[in-house]
Amino acid sequence: MARVQLHSEDWYRVSALCPRLRPQVDVALHDYRGKPWYVLTDKSSGRTFRVHADDFEILRRFDGQTRIDQIWNDIAWSHKRDLPPQDEFLELLSRLYEAGVVAVDAVPRAAQLAKGQTEKSREWIARFLKSPVSQKIALWNPSAVLETEAVTAFAHVVFGPIGFLLWAIAVIWGGFTALSYWTPLTANLGDRVLDPGNLLIMACVYPAVKLIHELGHALAVRRFGGTVTQVGVMFLVFVPMPYVDASQANAFRSHGARALVTAAGILAEFAIAGVAMILWAEADPGLWRAILFNTILLCTISTIFFNGNPLLRFDAYYVVSDLTRTPGLATRGQTLMGRIGKRLLGIDPGPDTETGGTLERVWLLFYAVASGIYRVVIVFSIAFGLADMLGMAGQILGVWVIIGGLIWPNLKSLRTLSTSPETLKRKWTVMQRTSAFIALFALVIAVIPLPLRTTVSAVIAPSPNAAVYARAEGFVEELSVTEGTVLAVGDPVMLLDREAMRTELEALEARQLATEARLRAAQDANEIPLVDAIQTELSAIADGLAQLQAQIAAINITAERAGEWMPALRPVALGMMVTRGQQLGWIIGPDDRRIVAQIPQASGLAVRSGITGARVMVSAGDVRQIDAQDVSVRSDASRVLPDPLLADRMGGPIMTDLESPDDQFYALNPAFNLVIEVPLEDLAIGRVVQLKLSHPPTSLFNRYWPRVVTAVGARFGPGA
């Protein structure tokens, strides 16, 4: 069993200090999973600090008169709790002092106060340098308005049974309306949202939505007796929006109350979305309907990805923290990851201040990893979006966002770690292990080949050999088949109206007889040039008669192969006009099915490296192997679909251009067309399956680096 070092080498530096709690700090008792915790709130800054009950027993001894060494000795002789090691004691004192909860001088020094005020006045510069596209400006104190009897009574109504009932009606009614109008609501969504006129409407609607969002927070705070002391404007990617400081909710003892205050904004946006959806369904096309559409979009999609996403430190994060009774979710998770990293590098991680059990630690680590990945995605999405929208200025701001949001914080953490006494004590061990981890990382990324697969949605389509085309034109007089009719060779399919062609045939025959009479007269008159001309005319008439007779014979359309009848995408009905060459349908035999798909250009490198095999995943328990030689991929990217059944308007997985002609569908983006000719007689035409292609193994670097270069070059390159 490892021995705990009770004494600290740095104890003499602080033993004579007399710490005390600052007068502006409020103390609230909270219960987390049956364990008491104390939450300290700095009323001047709104910052909160959470300490365990055992640590608070130490904290309550900070009266400004008792020395630190006397406090530690009193704990040792009282035997009321385990004596904390001096390093752990100093760690607690340091964290409390940095949080502004504890002061160590009985009388503040003027120089220190002036320095603190100067640093505070310069905080906005640091915030601007860190994130120029996200700034916060405080405006006024609304407590005089919010604490009136009328506003307080209104808050109790909104967050009472009546408010909940109205909220539920709006959300449920709006949800059912959205399902009823799902197709017109989501049709061509990407083009509609990115239209410049729509973006302008969205920029105007967003601040109004956020105003109601923040009002929800303020009313929720008043509902539980708190107060809001700050209202301001926050700029998120240069879009202004209001904000309120609802940090006083941290002092509420009830977890449910704190969660409701935090969730109030999200609940307000869902209610707005429900009402807007109801109004949108009844509105006529125009500006008002566009405003409602953007309101729905902002209150649902943006809420889910930002405020409603617990992986970012917005509303949902604090809701999850309160409901799971896991305060400091992100900070504690990052601390645990830091401890693991230090142990791997051979650095002493110091005292373990985490109080959670094994399951809670796993949950904290999982959250830290997931939130870190999502943060990277969001930062790069914002940077790429700025580069796309603002040109050269957007490129500069995008690089700034990446540096301030990812690179600079990590460099600061690495600098702090590399200059810490624990690291310097074991610097050679740290250097050796760091080099080993870098070498291992490079080996895994750039050297070791890993399996490479591409998964796309595919459709079972009829083979072109099974298509039936009209060889004549006319109105459909008889139709002998319906979908699913089983045909044998020679069975009737349909009969076209032959009256028009019979009339044309009789006219040609009469013309032939008259021409033959003219030929005999010319021969009798021995007019050689005229005879040659009339014979040429007779030859043309004979050809026309032969073609017309063939068309008359083709009017009776019969099955030339055995199989099941499937009508064309535009089915032929009785009385319809059929033109020569028009597709009438398919006669599907056992071997007349094929798999068609489109592979995105992002998988172009994988496709060009070769295909070693394929699997068709029909269902969870039905996976079929396909030989690589049966797979055919076009080497050029095209927007033309290999089969119309792939189009979304035909039930397929590929989004198509709404301006495509009726007889040809064009995908929104170019892709590689794939066709697999394999017998799949038990699968219905039009069924969507998953197709997994196997490629030669390759390293992660070769797989993803070209994509990174392409994405960055397209937005930050010289021609961007």
XYZ file of C-alpha atoms in Angstrom:
720
model
C 0.000 0.000 0.000
C 1.406 3.394 -1.014
C 2.214 5.776 1.814
C 0.696 9.252 1.798
C 3.140 12.149 2.286
C 1.577 14.033 5.191
C 3.864 17.074 5.230
C 4.581 19.525 2.433
C 7.851 21.221 1.520
C 5.938 24.463 0.848
C 4.062 24.539 4.155
C 6.346 27.155 5.697
C 5.370 29.623 2.941
C 1.717 29.808 4.010
C 1.591 28.549 7.589
C 1.440 32.056 9.036
C -1.446 33.253 6.819
C -4.853 33.920 8.354
C -7.435 33.177 5.632
C -11.030 34.345 5.793
C -14.172 34.069 3.718
C -14.921 37.168 1.676
C -18.055 39.020 2.905
C -19.750 38.910 -0.537
C -19.779 35.089 -0.583
C -23.102 33.313 0.027
C -23.162 29.703 1.205
C -25.885 27.224 0.144
C -26.238 23.579 1.164
C -26.933 21.150 -1.721
C -27.570 17.422 -1.752
C -25.831 15.341 -4.445
C -26.784 11.674 -4.407
C -27.317 11.657 -0.665
C -24.082 13.498 0.128
C -24.007 17.083 1.426
C -22.080 19.670 -0.573
C -21.724 23.405 -0.061
C -21.995 25.851 -2.958
C -20.240 29.176 -2.462
C -21.495 32.023 -4.645
C -19.587 35.253 -5.162
C -22.347 37.865 -5.429
C -20.041 40.390 -7.065
C -18.981 38.189 -9.977
C -21.672 35.514 -10.047
C -19.032 32.743 -9.911
C -19.781 29.632 -7.881
C -17.534 27.129 -6.160
C -18.513 23.702 -4.863
C -16.852 22.051 -1.846
C -17.450 18.786 -0.035
C -18.831 18.802 3.503
C -15.455 17.678 4.884
C -13.670 20.523 3.107
C -16.296 22.967 4.339
C -15.437 21.944 7.899
C -11.997 23.343 7.131
C -13.427 26.359 5.343
C -15.650 27.376 8.247
C -12.498 27.772 10.372
C -11.259 30.569 8.064
C -12.105 33.552 10.280
C -9.237 35.913 9.394
C -7.621 35.494 12.812
C -6.574 31.835 13.008
C -3.312 30.851 11.338
C -3.250 28.038 8.811
C -0.847 25.924 10.842
C -3.118 26.252 13.897
C -6.168 25.180 11.827
C -4.315 22.108 10.592
C -3.111 21.213 14.063
C -6.621 21.652 15.532
C -7.957 19.188 12.942
C -5.183 16.747 13.835
C -5.968 16.858 17.551
C -9.772 16.891 17.217
C -9.904 13.396 15.626
C -13.289 14.346 14.079
C -12.130 13.587 10.570
C -9.136 12.191 8.711
C -6.241 14.597 8.750
C -5.746 15.930 5.198
C -2.186 15.908 3.837
C -0.695 19.382 3.774
C -0.410 19.305 -0.041
C -4.137 18.588 -0.288
C -4.853 21.342 2.257
C -2.804 23.805 0.191
C -4.532 22.680 -3.011
C -7.935 23.465 -1.486
C -6.739 26.839 -0.223
C -5.259 27.703 -3.620
C -8.439 26.848 -5.507
C -10.592 28.837 -3.088
C -8.274 31.832 -3.333
C -8.209 31.753 -7.168
C -12.006 31.540 -7.193
C -12.240 34.724 -5.131
C -13.879 32.943 -2.195
C -11.045 33.317 0.328
C -8.888 36.321 1.220
C -5.574 35.964 3.020
C -4.925 39.567 4.129
C -6.895 41.135 6.952
C -6.713 44.532 5.254
C -6.595 44.658 1.460
C -3.579 46.421 0.067
C -4.280 49.380 -2.196
C -1.699 48.239 -4.734
C -3.273 44.814 -4.973
C -6.748 46.333 -5.370
C -5.535 48.644 -8.117
C -3.828 45.748 -9.877
C -6.983 43.657 -9.661
C -9.113 46.469 -11.043
C -6.669 47.015 -13.903
C -6.660 43.319 -14.783
C -10.462 43.236 -14.684
C -10.705 46.276 -16.967
C -8.495 44.479 -19.490
C -10.464 41.238 -19.483
C -12.393 42.280 -22.600
C -9.117 42.450 -24.549
C -8.303 38.846 -23.656
C -11.833 37.769 -24.538
C -11.642 39.544 -27.893
C -8.269 38.038 -28.759
C -9.497 34.585 -27.814
C -12.701 34.735 -29.871
C -13.326 37.852 -31.978
C -16.621 36.475 -33.313
C -18.122 35.839 -29.867
C -18.299 38.781 -27.457
C -20.515 39.780 -24.529
C -21.438 43.335 -23.505
C -23.338 44.058 -20.262
C -25.990 46.798 -20.544
C -28.222 47.269 -17.459
C -29.631 45.798 -14.245
C -33.285 44.688 -14.760
C -33.959 43.657 -11.148
C -36.153 46.731 -10.499
C -38.528 45.564 -13.253
C -38.355 41.814 -12.701
C -38.973 42.040 -8.952
C -42.305 43.869 -9.313
C -45.426 42.032 -8.160
C -46.884 41.858 -11.676
C -43.791 40.234 -13.220
C -43.405 37.856 -10.285
C -47.064 36.785 -10.551
C -46.662 36.305 -14.303
C -43.598 34.116 -13.678
C -45.640 31.899 -11.338
C -48.325 31.512 -14.021
C -45.839 30.707 -16.791
C -44.033 28.115 -14.695
C -47.148 26.675 -13.121
C -49.842 24.189 -14.198
C -51.477 26.653 -16.614
C -48.169 27.452 -18.297
C -47.274 23.772 -18.600
C -50.662 22.958 -20.145
C -50.348 25.749 -22.740
C -46.769 24.706 -23.507
C -47.783 21.058 -24.001
C -50.671 22.034 -26.306
C -48.387 24.214 -28.463
C -45.638 21.602 -28.737
C -47.903 18.587 -29.394
C -50.176 20.441 -31.825
C -47.155 21.871 -33.642
C -45.498 18.453 -33.775
C -48.522 16.774 -35.356
C -48.827 19.663 -37.823
C -45.173 19.252 -38.796
C -45.699 15.555 -39.482
C -48.741 16.360 -41.631
C -46.813 18.937 -43.698
C -43.438 17.181 -43.571
C -42.882 16.975 -47.340
C -43.559 20.642 -48.217
C -41.778 21.744 -45.038
C -38.521 19.890 -45.808
C -38.547 19.875 -49.631
C -35.249 21.230 -51.020
C -34.372 22.386 -47.504
C -30.700 23.128 -48.150
C -31.289 25.463 -51.119
C -34.124 27.268 -49.316
C -32.077 27.889 -46.175
C -28.931 29.089 -47.973
C -30.770 31.479 -50.261
C -29.363 35.010 -49.608
C -32.831 36.466 -49.013
C -33.645 33.733 -46.514
C -30.348 34.260 -44.677
C -31.265 37.935 -44.227
C -34.657 36.969 -42.768
C -32.953 34.444 -40.481
C -30.514 37.077 -39.200
C -33.470 39.308 -38.276
C -35.529 36.523 -36.677
C -32.692 35.078 -34.563
C -32.332 37.975 -32.070
C -36.118 38.067 -31.530
C -36.199 34.348 -30.775
C -33.259 34.679 -28.378
C -34.975 37.588 -26.617
C -37.866 35.291 -25.676
C -35.346 32.568 -24.832
C -33.542 34.803 -22.322
C -36.833 36.134 -20.955
C -37.711 32.535 -20.127
C -34.537 32.244 -18.022
C -35.282 35.508 -16.203
C -38.885 34.543 -15.402
C -37.779 31.116 -14.175
C -35.288 32.733 -11.798
C -38.064 34.972 -10.432
C -40.399 31.972 -10.116
C -38.063 30.479 -7.489
C -37.289 33.722 -5.699
C -34.010 34.651 -7.336
C -33.050 37.852 -9.085
C -31.369 38.795 -12.346
C -28.822 41.588 -12.049
C -27.445 41.795 -15.571
C -28.851 42.009 -19.088
C -26.681 42.559 -22.122
C -25.932 41.782 -25.739
C -23.826 38.867 -26.913
C -22.392 38.597 -30.416
C -22.193 35.055 -31.772
C -20.466 34.979 -35.166
C -21.289 38.723 -35.400
C -25.033 38.108 -34.876
C -26.314 40.200 -31.922
C -28.562 38.522 -29.384
C -29.645 39.355 -25.832
C -28.525 37.489 -22.730
C -29.388 37.516 -19.029
C -27.213 36.527 -16.094
C -29.158 33.755 -14.352
C -26.211 32.584 -12.235
C -28.148 33.139 -8.990
C -29.971 29.913 -9.791
C -26.785 28.115 -8.721
C -27.717 28.899 -5.138
C -31.126 27.187 -5.392
C -31.135 24.104 -3.228
C -33.532 22.110 -5.444
C -31.946 20.326 -8.414
C -35.258 20.488 -10.239
C -35.487 24.257 -9.797
C -31.976 24.785 -11.121
C -32.649 22.469 -14.069
C -35.908 24.244 -14.896
C -34.237 27.661 -14.855
C -31.582 26.392 -17.247
C -34.069 24.596 -19.493
C -36.501 27.527 -19.585
C -34.936 28.962 -22.745
C -35.094 25.639 -24.594
C -38.702 25.091 -23.498
C -39.577 28.602 -24.692
C -38.050 27.937 -28.112
C -39.963 24.667 -28.498
C -43.197 26.511 -27.662
C -42.344 29.197 -30.237
C -41.629 26.490 -32.815
C -44.994 24.826 -32.118
C -46.951 28.067 -32.513
C -44.968 29.042 -35.626
C -45.638 25.631 -37.168
C -49.395 25.987 -36.639
C -49.386 29.469 -38.186
C -47.120 28.358 -41.068
C -49.588 25.660 -42.090
C -52.333 28.279 -42.465
C -50.247 31.097 -43.984
C -50.076 32.004 -47.668
C -46.719 32.060 -49.479
C -44.888 35.316 -48.847
C -42.775 37.183 -46.300
C -44.877 36.172 -43.281
C -44.594 32.479 -44.152
C -40.833 32.858 -44.682
C -40.503 34.432 -41.221
C -42.455 31.548 -39.682
C -40.346 28.994 -41.570
C -37.102 30.482 -40.239
C -38.581 30.659 -36.737
C -39.340 26.930 -36.888
C -35.855 26.226 -38.190
C -34.059 28.269 -35.545
C -36.162 26.982 -32.642
C -35.610 23.333 -33.544
C -32.406 22.623 -35.466
C -30.228 25.345 -33.909
C -31.587 24.528 -30.448
C -30.776 20.835 -30.842
C -27.230 21.463 -32.085
C -26.320 24.277 -29.670
C -28.453 25.134 -26.619
C -30.022 21.682 -26.566
C -26.711 19.844 -26.935
C -25.094 18.891 -23.591
C -21.680 18.524 -25.246
C -21.385 22.324 -25.326
C -21.466 24.481 -22.196
C -24.848 25.927 -22.970
C -28.256 25.280 -21.428
C -28.493 21.511 -21.945
C -25.088 21.008 -20.321
C -26.264 22.510 -17.028
C -29.608 20.708 -17.253
C -27.794 17.371 -17.530
C -25.455 18.345 -14.695
C -28.381 19.106 -12.397
C -30.577 16.164 -13.375
C -27.709 13.659 -13.057
C -26.449 15.486 -9.952
C -23.021 15.756 -11.528
C -21.869 19.354 -11.019
C -18.753 20.538 -12.805
C -19.269 17.849 -15.427
C -16.789 19.169 -18.001
C -14.171 20.419 -15.533
C -14.112 17.194 -13.542
C -13.928 15.118 -16.712
C -11.007 17.173 -18.019
C -9.289 16.878 -14.645
C -9.592 13.093 -14.736
C -8.234 13.011 -18.285
C -5.360 15.212 -17.172
C -4.548 12.841 -14.317
C -4.532 9.874 -16.698
C -2.276 11.784 -19.099
C 0.145 12.683 -16.311
C 0.344 9.067 -15.151
C 1.060 7.896 -18.697
C 3.879 10.435 -18.939
C 5.266 9.438 -15.554
C 4.276 12.686 -13.793
C 2.909 12.719 -10.262
C -0.750 13.809 -10.710
C -0.973 15.127 -7.140
C -3.854 14.582 -4.704
C -7.024 13.081 -6.166
C -9.820 15.555 -5.465
C -12.488 13.642 -7.405
C -15.201 12.353 -5.079
C -17.191 10.260 -7.573
C -17.207 6.476 -7.630
C -16.104 4.210 -10.466
C -19.264 4.551 -12.569
C -19.328 8.311 -12.136
C -15.675 8.544 -13.184
C -16.391 6.513 -16.334
C -19.302 8.845 -17.109
C -17.087 11.905 -16.586
C -14.339 10.530 -18.857
C -16.843 9.602 -21.563
C -18.333 13.079 -21.450
C -14.917 14.755 -21.588
C -13.910 12.794 -24.713
C -17.256 13.332 -26.477
C -17.395 17.061 -25.693
C -13.803 17.526 -26.841
C -14.520 15.920 -30.202
C -17.711 17.934 -30.637
C -15.896 21.147 -29.760
C -13.344 20.490 -32.511
C -16.166 19.881 -34.997
C -17.972 23.091 -34.007
C -14.819 25.254 -34.148
C -13.909 24.014 -37.631
C -17.523 24.348 -38.800
C -17.580 28.002 -37.696
C -14.187 28.659 -39.292
C -15.179 27.054 -42.601
C -18.523 28.858 -42.549
C -16.800 32.230 -42.085
C -14.402 31.461 -44.936
C -17.291 30.514 -47.227
C -19.383 33.597 -46.418
C -16.863 36.442 -46.026
C -14.061 35.675 -48.475
C -10.613 36.942 -47.455
C -11.910 38.512 -44.218
C -13.644 35.224 -43.389
C -10.403 33.312 -43.967
C -8.571 35.538 -41.489
C -11.360 35.261 -38.918
C -11.589 31.503 -39.480
C -7.899 31.040 -38.722
C -8.325 33.319 -35.690
C -11.222 31.195 -34.408
C -9.188 27.989 -34.776
C -6.197 29.502 -32.988
C -8.284 31.027 -30.179
C -10.645 28.083 -29.760
C -8.267 25.131 -30.092
C -4.584 25.869 -30.588
C -3.987 28.581 -27.969
C -5.789 26.862 -25.034
C -3.922 23.619 -25.710
C -0.586 25.421 -26.000
C -1.245 27.110 -22.643
C -2.056 23.746 -21.052
C 1.093 22.180 -22.510
C 3.192 25.109 -21.314
C 1.741 24.854 -17.805
C 2.381 21.117 -17.769
C 5.926 21.368 -19.133
C 6.981 24.041 -16.618
C 5.382 22.457 -13.551
C 7.737 21.244 -10.780
C 6.427 17.679 -11.106
C 7.405 17.596 -14.791
C 10.824 19.158 -14.223
C 11.610 16.588 -11.527
C 11.168 13.742 -14.033
C 11.860 15.547 -17.301
C 13.935 12.702 -18.829
C 11.237 10.152 -18.133
C 8.619 12.531 -19.520
C 10.685 13.147 -22.666
C 11.229 9.426 -23.252
C 7.567 8.548 -22.814
C 6.435 11.514 -24.909
C 8.747 10.458 -27.726
C 7.466 6.888 -27.478
C 3.832 8.023 -27.659
C 4.578 10.293 -30.639
C 6.348 7.446 -32.439
C 3.475 5.068 -31.683
C 0.957 7.644 -32.886
C 2.885 8.206 -36.115
C 3.117 4.452 -36.620
C -0.622 3.954 -36.218
C -1.530 6.983 -38.350
C 0.959 6.828 -41.204
C 2.346 3.290 -41.416
C -0.031 0.574 -40.274
C -2.566 -0.305 -42.998
C -6.119 -0.571 -41.698
C -9.219 -2.025 -43.374
C -11.008 0.449 -45.636
C -14.690 0.188 -46.436
C -17.300 2.391 -48.064
C -20.961 2.059 -47.136
C -23.681 3.556 -49.346
C -27.406 3.159 -49.759
C -28.323 1.214 -52.904
C -31.532 0.239 -54.710
C -32.633 -2.965 -56.393
C -33.409 -1.944 -59.989
C -34.542 -3.852 -63.102
C -31.951 -4.802 -65.696
C -32.070 -2.833 -68.986
C -32.410 -6.166 -70.841
C -35.833 -6.616 -69.243
C -37.226 -3.353 -70.635
C -40.135 -3.460 -73.097
C -40.355 -0.646 -75.686
C -43.081 0.282 -78.186
C -42.132 -0.359 -81.806
C -45.179 1.455 -83.103
C -47.333 4.368 -82.083
C -51.037 4.565 -81.408
C -53.659 4.678 -78.691
C -53.808 1.789 -76.211
C -56.842 -0.236 -77.220
C -56.351 -3.292 -75.026
C -54.241 -3.769 -71.892
C -53.742 -7.392 -70.883
C -51.346 -6.990 -67.949
C -51.219 -5.387 -64.518
C -48.340 -5.075 -62.100
C -47.212 -8.532 -60.999
C -48.758 -10.432 -63.941
C -46.662 -13.519 -64.736
C -46.014 -13.829 -68.488
C -44.738 -16.581 -70.737
C -43.133 -16.052 -74.141
C -45.804 -14.923 -76.630
C -48.390 -13.861 -74.046
C -50.259 -10.642 -74.997
C -49.199 -7.460 -73.229
C -51.227 -4.740 -74.943
C -52.819 -3.856 -78.273
C -52.588 -0.447 -79.911
C -55.205 1.170 -82.147
C -54.379 0.206 -85.770
C -57.051 2.219 -87.652
C -54.807 5.178 -88.438
C -52.060 2.921 -89.775
C -54.542 0.883 -91.847
C -55.765 4.091 -93.508
C -52.151 5.055 -94.192
C -51.494 1.554 -95.564
C -54.471 1.736 -97.946
C -53.310 5.160 -99.154
C -49.816 3.818 -99.832
C -51.182 0.780 -101.665
C -53.352 3.041 -103.864
C -50.350 5.230 -104.565
C -48.357 2.140 -105.483
C -50.986 1.026 -108.012
C -51.113 4.490 -109.594
C -47.328 4.649 -109.839
C -47.177 1.201 -111.443
C -49.684 2.414 -114.074
C -47.472 5.439 -114.780
C -44.483 3.102 -115.090
C -46.192 0.956 -117.719
C -47.192 4.065 -119.705
C -43.597 5.357 -119.663
C -42.278 1.975 -120.744
C -44.729 1.877 -123.637
C -43.577 5.364 -124.685
C -39.948 4.205 -124.373
C -39.082 7.191 -122.101
C -36.000 5.735 -120.405
C -35.213 8.638 -117.978
C -38.820 8.759 -116.788
C -38.879 4.981 -116.303
C -35.803 5.181 -114.048
C -37.363 7.956 -111.936
C -40.677 6.104 -111.542
C -38.877 2.885 -110.542
C -36.993 4.816 -107.829
C -40.288 6.189 -106.554
C -41.798 2.678 -106.525
C -38.843 1.403 -104.520
C -39.401 4.104 -101.875
C -43.119 3.311 -101.719
C -42.302 -0.375 -101.232
C -39.966 0.437 -98.358
C -42.652 2.569 -96.738
C -45.181 -0.248 -97.120
C -42.772 -2.707 -95.533
C -42.148 -0.423 -92.562
C -45.842 0.273 -92.130
C -46.701 -3.412 -92.256
C -43.999 -4.074 -89.641
C -45.510 -1.380 -87.421
C -48.964 -2.876 -87.868
C -47.523 -6.215 -86.869
C -45.865 -4.515 -83.839
C -49.183 -3.080 -82.675
C -49.880 -6.395 -81.050
C -47.290 -6.261 -78.267
C -46.441 -9.681 -76.836
C -43.938 -10.969 -74.298
C -40.609 -11.897 -75.840
C -39.351 -13.410 -72.572
C -40.812 -15.055 -69.499
C -41.129 -13.125 -66.265
C -43.221 -10.840 -64.108
C -44.688 -7.640 -65.557
C -43.637 -4.350 -64.007
C -45.066 -1.120 -65.461
C -42.840 1.816 -66.408
C -42.266 4.757 -64.084
C -45.004 6.530 -66.059
C -47.527 3.670 -66.341
C -49.463 3.180 -69.564
C -53.280 3.100 -69.263
C -56.167 2.429 -71.648
C -56.721 5.223 -74.140
C -53.246 6.721 -73.725
C -51.146 7.620 -76.742
C -47.983 5.556 -77.081
C -45.101 6.828 -79.203
C -42.529 4.716 -80.997
C -39.581 3.954 -78.701
C -41.500 4.701 -75.487
C -40.793 2.363 -72.583
C -43.886 0.417 -71.601
C -42.489 -1.523 -68.673
C -40.283 -4.471 -67.765
C -40.661 -8.235 -67.863
C -38.599 -9.246 -64.836
C -37.081 -12.717 -64.966
C -34.976 -14.466 -62.289
C -31.754 -12.829 -63.520
C -33.135 -9.395 -64.383
C -32.297 -7.502 -61.180
C -29.262 -5.390 -60.438
C -27.947 -3.151 -57.668
C -27.440 0.542 -58.452
C -25.913 3.202 -56.215
C -23.985 6.444 -56.183
C -20.695 6.757 -54.302
C -19.881 10.293 -53.010
C -16.793 11.979 -54.402
C -15.361 12.061 -50.871
C -14.787 8.298 -51.314
C -13.092 8.805 -54.679
C -9.626 7.824 -53.432
C -10.990 4.624 -51.947
C -12.835 3.757 -55.161
C -9.781 4.425 -57.330
C -7.633 2.241 -55.076
C -9.775 -0.718 -56.120
C -12.644 -2.849 -54.877
C -11.772 -6.211 -53.360
C -15.310 -7.303 -52.527
C -18.788 -6.189 -51.603
C -21.582 -7.165 -49.254
C -25.275 -6.429 -49.568
C -26.952 -5.888 -46.185
C -30.630 -6.588 -46.800
C -31.443 -6.808 -43.096
C -29.679 -7.450 -39.812
C -29.640 -11.195 -40.437
C -29.413 -11.179 -44.232
C -25.968 -10.213 -45.553
C -24.896 -11.442 -49.002
C -21.368 -11.612 -50.364
C -20.606 -10.355 -53.898
C -17.466 -10.952 -55.968
C -15.423 -7.877 -56.843
C -15.538 -8.729 -60.570
C -19.319 -8.218 -60.578
C -18.957 -4.604 -59.393
C -18.811 -1.913 -62.077
C -17.998 1.706 -61.187
C -17.829 4.576 -63.654
C -14.484 6.366 -63.397
C -15.991 9.829 -63.931
C -18.316 11.672 -61.552
C -21.759 12.494 -62.878
C -25.008 13.995 -61.667
C -27.014 11.633 -63.894
C -28.405 8.737 -61.878
C -27.728 5.215 -63.164
C -31.408 4.431 -62.549
C -34.389 6.696 -61.759
C -35.326 4.497 -58.781
C -32.382 6.050 -56.884
C -34.107 9.458 -56.861
C -35.717 10.644 -53.631
C -38.922 11.412 -55.537
C -39.110 7.724 -56.491
C -38.453 6.515 -52.943
C -34.674 6.258 -53.341
C -31.861 7.623 -51.131
C -30.381 10.270 -53.503
C -31.500 13.901 -53.222
C -32.259 15.251 -56.696
C -32.608 18.657 -58.273
C -36.225 19.797 -58.304
C -35.659 21.368 -61.731
C -34.754 18.011 -63.292
C -36.900 17.003 -66.284
C -39.610 14.423 -65.690
C -37.853 11.737 -67.720
C -34.386 12.317 -66.186
C -33.306 12.899 -62.579
C -30.132 14.803 -61.656
C -28.458 14.428 -58.253
C -27.633 17.587 -56.313
C -23.931 16.672 -56.288
C -21.796 14.704 -58.763
C -20.963 11.166 -57.701
C -19.593 7.892 -59.020
C -22.250 5.592 -60.485
C -22.063 1.963 -59.389
C -23.834 -1.035 -60.933
C -23.713 -4.660 -59.779
C -25.254 -7.330 -62.007
C -26.113 -10.214 -59.655
C -29.141 -12.539 -59.364
C -31.387 -11.267 -56.577
C -34.699 -12.814 -57.559
C -36.104 -12.765 -54.000
C -35.734 -8.986 -53.574
C -38.438 -6.581 -54.721
C -37.683 -3.935 -57.314
C -37.193 -0.557 -55.629
C -36.042 -1.975 -52.288
C -33.334 0.088 -50.559
C -30.405 -1.916 -49.183
C -27.041 -1.064 -47.680
C -23.981 -1.816 -49.776
C -20.582 -2.156 -48.116
C -17.577 -2.087 -50.470
C -14.178 -3.387 -49.356
C -11.004 -1.683 -50.578
C -7.296 -2.489 -50.177
C -6.085 -1.626 -46.660
C -4.449 1.770 -46.267
C -3.145 3.969 -43.455
C -5.274 6.601 -41.756
C -2.965 9.321 -43.071
C -3.374 8.261 -46.704
C -7.110 7.923 -46.153
C -7.909 11.282 -44.576
C -5.048 13.666 -45.355
C -6.157 14.301 -48.988
C -9.640 15.151 -47.710
C -8.202 17.600 -45.187
C -6.034 19.257 -47.853
C -9.001 19.521 -50.218
C -11.352 20.956 -47.576
C -8.811 23.490 -46.282
C -7.572 24.443 -49.746
C -11.104 25.039 -51.003
C -11.726 27.605 -48.248
C -8.306 29.007 -47.328
C -6.322 28.505 -50.523
C -5.213 31.338 -52.827
C -8.126 30.732 -55.179
C -10.755 30.466 -52.489
